[in-house]
mmCIF file of C-alpha atoms in Angstrom:
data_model
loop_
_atom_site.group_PDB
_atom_site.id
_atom_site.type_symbol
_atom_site.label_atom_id
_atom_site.label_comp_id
_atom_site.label_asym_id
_atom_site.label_seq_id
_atom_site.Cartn_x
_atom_site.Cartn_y
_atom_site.Cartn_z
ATOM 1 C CA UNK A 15 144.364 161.225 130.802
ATOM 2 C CA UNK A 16 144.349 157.845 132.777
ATOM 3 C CA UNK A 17 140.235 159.034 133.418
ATOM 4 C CA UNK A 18 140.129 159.028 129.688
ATOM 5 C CA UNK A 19 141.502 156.482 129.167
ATOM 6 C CA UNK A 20 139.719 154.021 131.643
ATOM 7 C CA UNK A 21 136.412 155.670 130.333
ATOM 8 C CA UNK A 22 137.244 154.420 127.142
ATOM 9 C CA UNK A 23 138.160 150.552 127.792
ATOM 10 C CA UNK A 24 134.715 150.544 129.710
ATOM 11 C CA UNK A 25 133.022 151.861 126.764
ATOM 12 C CA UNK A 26 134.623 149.127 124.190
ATOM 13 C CA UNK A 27 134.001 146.596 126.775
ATOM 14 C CA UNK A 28 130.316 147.692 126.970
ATOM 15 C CA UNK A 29 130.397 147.314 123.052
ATOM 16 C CA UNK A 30 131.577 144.014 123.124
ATOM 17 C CA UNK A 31 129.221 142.614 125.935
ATOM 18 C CA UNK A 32 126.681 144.537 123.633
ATOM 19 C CA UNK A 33 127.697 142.711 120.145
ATOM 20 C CA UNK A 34 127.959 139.308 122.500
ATOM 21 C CA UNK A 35 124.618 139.637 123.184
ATOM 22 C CA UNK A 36 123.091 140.797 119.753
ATOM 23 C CA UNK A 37 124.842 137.297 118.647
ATOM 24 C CA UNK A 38 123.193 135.424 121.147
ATOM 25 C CA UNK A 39 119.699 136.790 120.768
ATOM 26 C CA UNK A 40 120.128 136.157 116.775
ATOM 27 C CA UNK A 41 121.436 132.771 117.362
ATOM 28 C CA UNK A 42 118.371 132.552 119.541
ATOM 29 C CA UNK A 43 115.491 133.747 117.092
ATOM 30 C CA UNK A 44 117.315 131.652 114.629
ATOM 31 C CA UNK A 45 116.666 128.337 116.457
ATOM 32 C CA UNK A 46 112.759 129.405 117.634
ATOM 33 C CA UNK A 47 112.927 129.616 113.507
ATOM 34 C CA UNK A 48 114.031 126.538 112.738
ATOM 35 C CA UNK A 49 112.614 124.561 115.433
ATOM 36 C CA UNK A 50 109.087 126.529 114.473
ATOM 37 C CA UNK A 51 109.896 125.408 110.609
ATOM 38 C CA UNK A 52 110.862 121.832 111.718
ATOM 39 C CA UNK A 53 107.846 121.473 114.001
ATOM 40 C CA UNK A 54 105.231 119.867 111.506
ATOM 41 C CA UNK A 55 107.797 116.930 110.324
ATOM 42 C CA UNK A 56 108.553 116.361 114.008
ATOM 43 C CA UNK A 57 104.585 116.322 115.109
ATOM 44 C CA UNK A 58 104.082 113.866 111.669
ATOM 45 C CA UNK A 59 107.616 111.968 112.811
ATOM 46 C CA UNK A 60 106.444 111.408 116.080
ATOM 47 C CA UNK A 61 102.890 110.444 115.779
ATOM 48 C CA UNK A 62 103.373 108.143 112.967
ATOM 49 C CA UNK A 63 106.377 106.548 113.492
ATOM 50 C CA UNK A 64 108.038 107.158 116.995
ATOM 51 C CA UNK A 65 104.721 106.355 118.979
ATOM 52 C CA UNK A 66 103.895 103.395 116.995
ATOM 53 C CA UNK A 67 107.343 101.988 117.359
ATOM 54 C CA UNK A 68 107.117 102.598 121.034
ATOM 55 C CA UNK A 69 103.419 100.856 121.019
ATOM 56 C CA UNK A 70 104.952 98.016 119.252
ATOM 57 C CA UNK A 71 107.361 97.317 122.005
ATOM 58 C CA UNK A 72 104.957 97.795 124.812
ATOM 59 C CA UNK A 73 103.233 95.314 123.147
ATOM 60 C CA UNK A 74 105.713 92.777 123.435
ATOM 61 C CA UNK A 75 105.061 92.434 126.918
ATOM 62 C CA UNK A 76 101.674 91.980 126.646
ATOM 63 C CA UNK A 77 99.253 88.842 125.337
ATOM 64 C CA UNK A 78 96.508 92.005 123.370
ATOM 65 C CA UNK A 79 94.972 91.884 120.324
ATOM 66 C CA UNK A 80 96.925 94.099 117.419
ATOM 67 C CA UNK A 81 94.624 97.196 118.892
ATOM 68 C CA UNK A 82 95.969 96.526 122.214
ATOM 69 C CA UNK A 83 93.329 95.655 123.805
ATOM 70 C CA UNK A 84 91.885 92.516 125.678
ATOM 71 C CA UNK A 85 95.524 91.689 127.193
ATOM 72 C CA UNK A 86 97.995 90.923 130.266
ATOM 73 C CA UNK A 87 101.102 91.731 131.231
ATOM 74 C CA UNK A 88 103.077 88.818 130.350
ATOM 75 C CA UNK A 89 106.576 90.042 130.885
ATOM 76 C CA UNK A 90 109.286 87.912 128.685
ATOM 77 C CA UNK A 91 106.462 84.978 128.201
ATOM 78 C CA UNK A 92 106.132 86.558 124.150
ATOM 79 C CA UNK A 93 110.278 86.319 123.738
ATOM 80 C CA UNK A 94 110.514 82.800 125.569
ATOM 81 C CA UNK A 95 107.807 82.009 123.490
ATOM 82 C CA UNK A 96 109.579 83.208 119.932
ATOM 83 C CA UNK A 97 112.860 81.281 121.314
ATOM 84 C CA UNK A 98 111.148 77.868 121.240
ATOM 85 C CA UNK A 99 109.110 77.956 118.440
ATOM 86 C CA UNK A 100 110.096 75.614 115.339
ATOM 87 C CA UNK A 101 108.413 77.758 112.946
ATOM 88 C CA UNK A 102 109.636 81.009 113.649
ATOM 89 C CA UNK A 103 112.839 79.885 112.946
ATOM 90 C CA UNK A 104 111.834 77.917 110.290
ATOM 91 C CA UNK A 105 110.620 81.324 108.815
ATOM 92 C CA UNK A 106 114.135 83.061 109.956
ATOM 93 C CA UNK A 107 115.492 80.348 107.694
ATOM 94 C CA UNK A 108 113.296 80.650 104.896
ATOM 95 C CA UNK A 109 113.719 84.720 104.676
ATOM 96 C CA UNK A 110 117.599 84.073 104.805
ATOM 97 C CA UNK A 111 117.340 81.231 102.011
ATOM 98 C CA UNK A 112 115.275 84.022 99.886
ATOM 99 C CA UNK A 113 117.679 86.629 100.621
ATOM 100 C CA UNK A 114 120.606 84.312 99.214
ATOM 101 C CA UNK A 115 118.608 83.133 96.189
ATOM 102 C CA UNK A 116 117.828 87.220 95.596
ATOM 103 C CA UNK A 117 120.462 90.121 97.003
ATOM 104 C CA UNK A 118 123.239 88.953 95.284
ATOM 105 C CA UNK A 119 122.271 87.335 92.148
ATOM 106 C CA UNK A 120 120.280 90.600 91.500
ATOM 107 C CA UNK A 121 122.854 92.645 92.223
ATOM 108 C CA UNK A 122 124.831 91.037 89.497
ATOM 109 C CA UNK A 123 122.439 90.599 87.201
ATOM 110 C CA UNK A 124 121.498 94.228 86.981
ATOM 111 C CA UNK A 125 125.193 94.673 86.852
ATOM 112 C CA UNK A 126 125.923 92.791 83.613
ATOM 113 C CA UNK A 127 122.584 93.869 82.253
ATOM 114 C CA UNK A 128 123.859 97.991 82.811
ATOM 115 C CA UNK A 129 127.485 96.954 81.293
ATOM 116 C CA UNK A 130 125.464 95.414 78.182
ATOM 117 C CA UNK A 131 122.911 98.396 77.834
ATOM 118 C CA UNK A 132 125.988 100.676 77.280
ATOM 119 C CA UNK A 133 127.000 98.989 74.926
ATOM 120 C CA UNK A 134 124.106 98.486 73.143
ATOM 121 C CA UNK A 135 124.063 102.390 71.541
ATOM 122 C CA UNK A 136 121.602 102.194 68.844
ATOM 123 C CA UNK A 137 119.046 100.053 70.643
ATOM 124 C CA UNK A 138 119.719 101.626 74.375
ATOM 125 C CA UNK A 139 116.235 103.179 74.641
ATOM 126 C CA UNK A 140 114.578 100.001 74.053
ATOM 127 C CA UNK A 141 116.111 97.580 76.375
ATOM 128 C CA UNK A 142 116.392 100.003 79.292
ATOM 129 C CA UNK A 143 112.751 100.348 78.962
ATOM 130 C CA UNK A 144 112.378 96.340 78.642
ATOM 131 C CA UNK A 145 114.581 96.205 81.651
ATOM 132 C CA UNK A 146 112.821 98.999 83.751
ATOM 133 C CA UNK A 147 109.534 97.995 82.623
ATOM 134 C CA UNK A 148 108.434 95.156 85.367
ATOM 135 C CA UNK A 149 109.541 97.666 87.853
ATOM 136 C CA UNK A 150 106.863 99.939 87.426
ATOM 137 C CA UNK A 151 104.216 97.297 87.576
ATOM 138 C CA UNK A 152 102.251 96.468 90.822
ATOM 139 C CA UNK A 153 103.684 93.118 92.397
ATOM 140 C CA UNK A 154 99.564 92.029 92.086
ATOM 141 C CA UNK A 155 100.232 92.566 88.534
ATOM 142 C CA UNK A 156 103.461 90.996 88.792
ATOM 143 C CA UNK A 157 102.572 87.632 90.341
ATOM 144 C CA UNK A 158 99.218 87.551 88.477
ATOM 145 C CA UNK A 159 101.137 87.414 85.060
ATOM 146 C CA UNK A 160 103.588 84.630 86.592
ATOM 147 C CA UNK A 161 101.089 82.268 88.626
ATOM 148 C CA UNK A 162 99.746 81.625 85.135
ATOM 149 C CA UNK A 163 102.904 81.077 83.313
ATOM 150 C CA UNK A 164 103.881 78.632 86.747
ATOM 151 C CA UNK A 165 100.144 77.140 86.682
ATOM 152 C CA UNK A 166 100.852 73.040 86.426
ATOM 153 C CA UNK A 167 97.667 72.854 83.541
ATOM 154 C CA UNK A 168 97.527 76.102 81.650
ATOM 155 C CA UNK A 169 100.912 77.461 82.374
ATOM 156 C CA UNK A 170 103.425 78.151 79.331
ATOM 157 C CA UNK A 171 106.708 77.471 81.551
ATOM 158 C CA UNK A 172 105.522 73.505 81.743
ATOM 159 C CA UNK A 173 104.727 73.654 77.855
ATOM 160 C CA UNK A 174 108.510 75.210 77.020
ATOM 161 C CA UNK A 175 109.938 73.129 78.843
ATOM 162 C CA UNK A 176 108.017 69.899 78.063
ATOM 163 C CA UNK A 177 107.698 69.121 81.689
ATOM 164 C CA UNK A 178 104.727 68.702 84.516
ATOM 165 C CA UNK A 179 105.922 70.349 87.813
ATOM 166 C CA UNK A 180 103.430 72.087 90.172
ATOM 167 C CA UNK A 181 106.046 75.039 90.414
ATOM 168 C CA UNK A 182 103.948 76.742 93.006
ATOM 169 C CA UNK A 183 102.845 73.347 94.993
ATOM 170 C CA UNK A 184 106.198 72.033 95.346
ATOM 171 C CA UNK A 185 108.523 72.092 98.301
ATOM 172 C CA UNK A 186 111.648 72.084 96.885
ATOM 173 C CA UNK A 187 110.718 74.560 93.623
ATOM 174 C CA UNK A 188 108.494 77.182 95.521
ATOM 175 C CA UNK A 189 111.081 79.326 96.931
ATOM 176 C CA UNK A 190 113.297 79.502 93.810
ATOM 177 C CA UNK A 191 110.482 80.389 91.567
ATOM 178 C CA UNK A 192 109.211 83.224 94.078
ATOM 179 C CA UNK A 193 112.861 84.443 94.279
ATOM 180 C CA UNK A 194 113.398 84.098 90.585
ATOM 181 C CA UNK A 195 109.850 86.557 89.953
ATOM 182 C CA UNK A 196 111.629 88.681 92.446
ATOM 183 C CA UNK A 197 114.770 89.010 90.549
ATOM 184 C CA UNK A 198 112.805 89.397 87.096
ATOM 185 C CA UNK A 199 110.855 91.972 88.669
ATOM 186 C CA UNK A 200 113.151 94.344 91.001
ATOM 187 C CA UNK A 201 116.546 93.596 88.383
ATOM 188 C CA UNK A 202 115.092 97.067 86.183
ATOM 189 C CA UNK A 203 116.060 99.366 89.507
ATOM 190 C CA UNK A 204 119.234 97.977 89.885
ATOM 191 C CA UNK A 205 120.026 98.081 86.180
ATOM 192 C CA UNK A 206 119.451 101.819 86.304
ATOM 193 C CA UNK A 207 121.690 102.584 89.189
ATOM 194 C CA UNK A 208 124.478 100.534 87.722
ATOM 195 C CA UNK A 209 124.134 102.377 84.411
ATOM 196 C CA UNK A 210 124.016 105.707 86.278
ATOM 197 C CA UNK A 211 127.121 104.825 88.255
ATOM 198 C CA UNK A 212 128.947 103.966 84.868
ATOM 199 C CA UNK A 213 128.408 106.763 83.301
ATOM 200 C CA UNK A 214 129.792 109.010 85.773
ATOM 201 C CA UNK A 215 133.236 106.799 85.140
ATOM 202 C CA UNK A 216 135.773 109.171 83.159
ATOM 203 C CA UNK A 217 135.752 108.007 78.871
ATOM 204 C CA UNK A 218 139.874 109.162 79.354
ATOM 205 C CA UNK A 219 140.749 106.667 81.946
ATOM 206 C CA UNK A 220 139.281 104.068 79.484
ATOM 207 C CA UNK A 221 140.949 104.846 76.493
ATOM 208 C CA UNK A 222 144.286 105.478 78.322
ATOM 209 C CA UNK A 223 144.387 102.200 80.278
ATOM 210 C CA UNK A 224 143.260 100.288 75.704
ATOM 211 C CA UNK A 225 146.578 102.614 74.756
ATOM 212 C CA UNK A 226 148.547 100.495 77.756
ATOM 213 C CA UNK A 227 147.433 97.556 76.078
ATOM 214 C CA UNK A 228 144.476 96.676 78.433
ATOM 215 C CA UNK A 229 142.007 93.922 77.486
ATOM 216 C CA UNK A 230 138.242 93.746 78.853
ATOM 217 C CA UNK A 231 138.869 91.859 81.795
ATOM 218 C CA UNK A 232 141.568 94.135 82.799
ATOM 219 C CA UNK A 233 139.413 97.190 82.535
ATOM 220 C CA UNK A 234 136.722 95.855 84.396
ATOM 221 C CA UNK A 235 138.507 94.181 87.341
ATOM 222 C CA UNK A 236 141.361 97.565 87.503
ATOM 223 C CA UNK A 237 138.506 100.123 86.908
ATOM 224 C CA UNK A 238 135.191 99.133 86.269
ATOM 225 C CA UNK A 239 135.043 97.697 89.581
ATOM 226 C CA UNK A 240 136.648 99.824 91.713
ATOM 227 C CA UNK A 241 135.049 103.003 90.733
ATOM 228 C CA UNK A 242 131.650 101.248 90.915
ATOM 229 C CA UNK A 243 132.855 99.678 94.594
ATOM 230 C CA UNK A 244 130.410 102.401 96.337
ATOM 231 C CA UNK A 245 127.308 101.910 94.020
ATOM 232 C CA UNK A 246 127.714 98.266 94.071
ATOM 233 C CA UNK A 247 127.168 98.416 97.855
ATOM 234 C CA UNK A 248 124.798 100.753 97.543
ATOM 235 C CA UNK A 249 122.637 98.234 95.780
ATOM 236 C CA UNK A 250 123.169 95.409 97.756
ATOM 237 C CA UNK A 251 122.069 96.839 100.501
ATOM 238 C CA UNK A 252 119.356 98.333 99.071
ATOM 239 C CA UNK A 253 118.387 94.733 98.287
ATOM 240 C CA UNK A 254 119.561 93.220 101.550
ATOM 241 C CA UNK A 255 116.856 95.301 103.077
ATOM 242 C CA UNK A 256 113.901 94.969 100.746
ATOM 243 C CA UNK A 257 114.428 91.282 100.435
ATOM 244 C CA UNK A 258 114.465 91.028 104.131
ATOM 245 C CA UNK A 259 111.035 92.137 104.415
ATOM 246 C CA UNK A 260 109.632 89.852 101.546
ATOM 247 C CA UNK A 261 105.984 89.110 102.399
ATOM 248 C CA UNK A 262 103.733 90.539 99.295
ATOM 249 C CA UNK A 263 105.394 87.791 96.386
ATOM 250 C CA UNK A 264 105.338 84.681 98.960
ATOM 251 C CA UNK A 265 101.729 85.202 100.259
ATOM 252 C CA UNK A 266 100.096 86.259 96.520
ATOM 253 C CA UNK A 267 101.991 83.287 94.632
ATOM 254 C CA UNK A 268 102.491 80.338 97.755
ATOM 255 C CA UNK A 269 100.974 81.711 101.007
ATOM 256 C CA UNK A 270 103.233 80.067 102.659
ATOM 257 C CA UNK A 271 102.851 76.666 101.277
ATOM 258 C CA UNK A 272 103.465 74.102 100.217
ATOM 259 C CA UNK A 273 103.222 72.986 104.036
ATOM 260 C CA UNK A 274 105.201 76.103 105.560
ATOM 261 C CA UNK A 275 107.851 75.648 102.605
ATOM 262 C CA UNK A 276 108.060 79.628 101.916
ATOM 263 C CA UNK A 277 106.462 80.788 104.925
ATOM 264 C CA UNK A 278 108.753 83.732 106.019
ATOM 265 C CA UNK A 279 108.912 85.781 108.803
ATOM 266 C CA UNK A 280 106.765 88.865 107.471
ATOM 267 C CA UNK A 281 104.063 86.033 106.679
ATOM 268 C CA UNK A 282 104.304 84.566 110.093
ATOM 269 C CA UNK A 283 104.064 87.567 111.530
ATOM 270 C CA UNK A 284 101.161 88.851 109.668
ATOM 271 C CA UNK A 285 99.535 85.054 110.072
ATOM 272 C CA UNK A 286 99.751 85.880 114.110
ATOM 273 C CA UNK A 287 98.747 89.103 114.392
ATOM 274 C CA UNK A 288 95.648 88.959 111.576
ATOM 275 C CA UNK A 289 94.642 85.268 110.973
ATOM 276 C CA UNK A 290 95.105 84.491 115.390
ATOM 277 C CA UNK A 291 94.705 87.919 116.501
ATOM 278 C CA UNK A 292 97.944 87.396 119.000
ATOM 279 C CA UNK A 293 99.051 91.233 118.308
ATOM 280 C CA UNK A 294 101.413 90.749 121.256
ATOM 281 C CA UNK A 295 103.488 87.784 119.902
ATOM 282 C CA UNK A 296 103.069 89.467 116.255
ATOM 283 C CA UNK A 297 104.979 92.430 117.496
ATOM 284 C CA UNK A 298 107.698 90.260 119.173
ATOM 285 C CA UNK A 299 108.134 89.243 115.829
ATOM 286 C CA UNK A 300 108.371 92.385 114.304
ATOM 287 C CA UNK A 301 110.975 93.540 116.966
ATOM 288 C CA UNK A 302 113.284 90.325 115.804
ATOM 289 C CA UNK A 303 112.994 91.516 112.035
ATOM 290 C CA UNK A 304 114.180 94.691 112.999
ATOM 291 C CA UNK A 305 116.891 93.704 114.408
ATOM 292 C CA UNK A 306 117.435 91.022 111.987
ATOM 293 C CA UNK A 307 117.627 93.908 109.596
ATOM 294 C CA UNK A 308 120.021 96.245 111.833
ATOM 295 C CA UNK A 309 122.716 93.555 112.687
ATOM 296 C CA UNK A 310 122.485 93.466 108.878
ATOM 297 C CA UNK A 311 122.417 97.075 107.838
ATOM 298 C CA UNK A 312 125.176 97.389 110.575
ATOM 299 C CA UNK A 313 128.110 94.408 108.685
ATOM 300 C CA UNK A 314 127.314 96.231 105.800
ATOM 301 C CA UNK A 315 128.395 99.534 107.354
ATOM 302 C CA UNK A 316 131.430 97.938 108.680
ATOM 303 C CA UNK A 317 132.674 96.179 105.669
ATOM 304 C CA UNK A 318 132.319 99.354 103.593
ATOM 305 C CA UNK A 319 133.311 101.937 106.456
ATOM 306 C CA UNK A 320 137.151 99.051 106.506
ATOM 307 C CA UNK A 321 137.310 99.558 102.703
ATOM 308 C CA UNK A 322 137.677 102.800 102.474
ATOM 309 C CA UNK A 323 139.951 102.573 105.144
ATOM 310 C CA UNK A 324 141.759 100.378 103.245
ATOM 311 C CA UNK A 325 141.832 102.709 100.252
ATOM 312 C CA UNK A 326 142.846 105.593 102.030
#
């Protein structure tokens, strides 16, 4: 009986060990699976993106040409370099003044724009397409249409406004009329998220919070705003990013001018690395704007990750 019985636990221990195994081996040809379905984004991944980044930084170190080639190992001479230099940081500047004339004023704007197209039942269709239109253009199309309405002689903006200003040529106006065209032309997107995030906000809450005696101000600062907290962040960091790496409005409408006024640091970097063929100091350039853009994308991160914490 004992012989039987020790037979036995062997023989259900032998089926375990067996099912342990057949779980490991499926586990196994699962991952050769994935990994084999996975393998053509990770050959396209790393080939287009990983090396180049890599090449980028190697080529901080050196004094090449954007192809790498004709340069020394120069060590910390390209970051010493980009720490003295008056008009880098007058470019850091001039991307952060455009990024304060843009994220947030777009933000709102497409805001009060989605708030009104909701409101606007019968003639919805229309102005969301006005809205979204500009969008869809080309930003060669874009700044085309508004260098003329800008130009000093033929341009309709001096006419309206009875006035002679080079908009374009002038220190003081050129970044605020870039920015503006910027606004006018990304405000469509934004518009659309906002109205998408609105209408996902119950009709009930609404019509209980009217009952309670509620005005418009009250809805929109107890649950208009709230609700839309995530999308609102959403979008302003969607523009934080994009505005961050301004380059094709500034160098089609001011190229920089009027004497470095709008130069920003997409333009600089593009000036050193394709205009002076210094691909090494044009990288170290491209290695501050990405951090630039992660110390950014990182606050961001932190102030929404604290208020949901605060919510919960």
């Amino acid at each position: 009986m004992a012989e039987k019985s020790s037979s036995t636990k062997r023989a259900e221990s032998a089926g375990v060990r067996a099912k342990a195994w057949s779980r490991r081996a499926i586990r196994r040809k699962n991952a050769r699976s994935a990994l084999l379905m996975i393998a053509p984004f990770l050959v396209v991944y790393g080939v287009f993106l990983i090396y180049p980044a890599i090449r980028v930084f190697w080529l901080t170190f050196t004094s090449a040409d954007l192809t790498g080639n004709g340069g020394a190992f120069v060590g910390l001479d390209n970051y010493t370099r980009l720490i003295f230099d008056p008009l880098f940081w007058a470019s850091v500047w001039h991307t952060v003044y455009f990024v304060l004339l843009t994220a947030a004023p777009s933000t709102a704007v497409g805001l009060l724009l989605a708030i009104l197209v909701l409101r606007w039942n019968r003639l919805r269709p229309f102005f969301l397409a006005a809205f979204f239109l500009p969008y869809i253009l080309p930003v060669s199309v874009v700044t085309m249409i508004w260098a003329w309405i800008l130009d000093p002689n033929f341009g309709v903006a001096n006419y309206l406004f009875g006035t002679n200003i080079a908009w374009l040529d002038n220190a003081s106006w050129a970044m605020p009329m870039v920015a503006f065209v910027t606004i006018w032309w990304m405000v469509g997107f934004n518009t659309v998220l906002f109205i998408s995030g609105l209408q996902n906000i119950p009709n009930e809450i609404y019509e209980a919070a009217r009952l309670d005696g509620c005005g418009p101000v009250r809805l929109f600062t107890s649950i208009t705003w709230p609700m839309l907290y995530p999308v609102t962040v959403l979008v302003f960091t969607l523009q934080l990013i994009l505005q961050f790496k301004i380059f094709n409005q500034v160098y089609l409408l001011t190229h920089g001018g009027p004497y470095n006024s709008t130069i920003v640091l997409l333009q600089y970097m593009y000036r050193q690395a394709f205009n002076q063929h210094n691909g090494g100091y044009a990288a170290t350039i491209s290695v501050s704007v990405f951090v630039l853009i992660l110390v950014t994308s990182f606050i961001q991160y932190r102030l929404l990750s604290s208020r949901k914490g605060s919510d919960a």
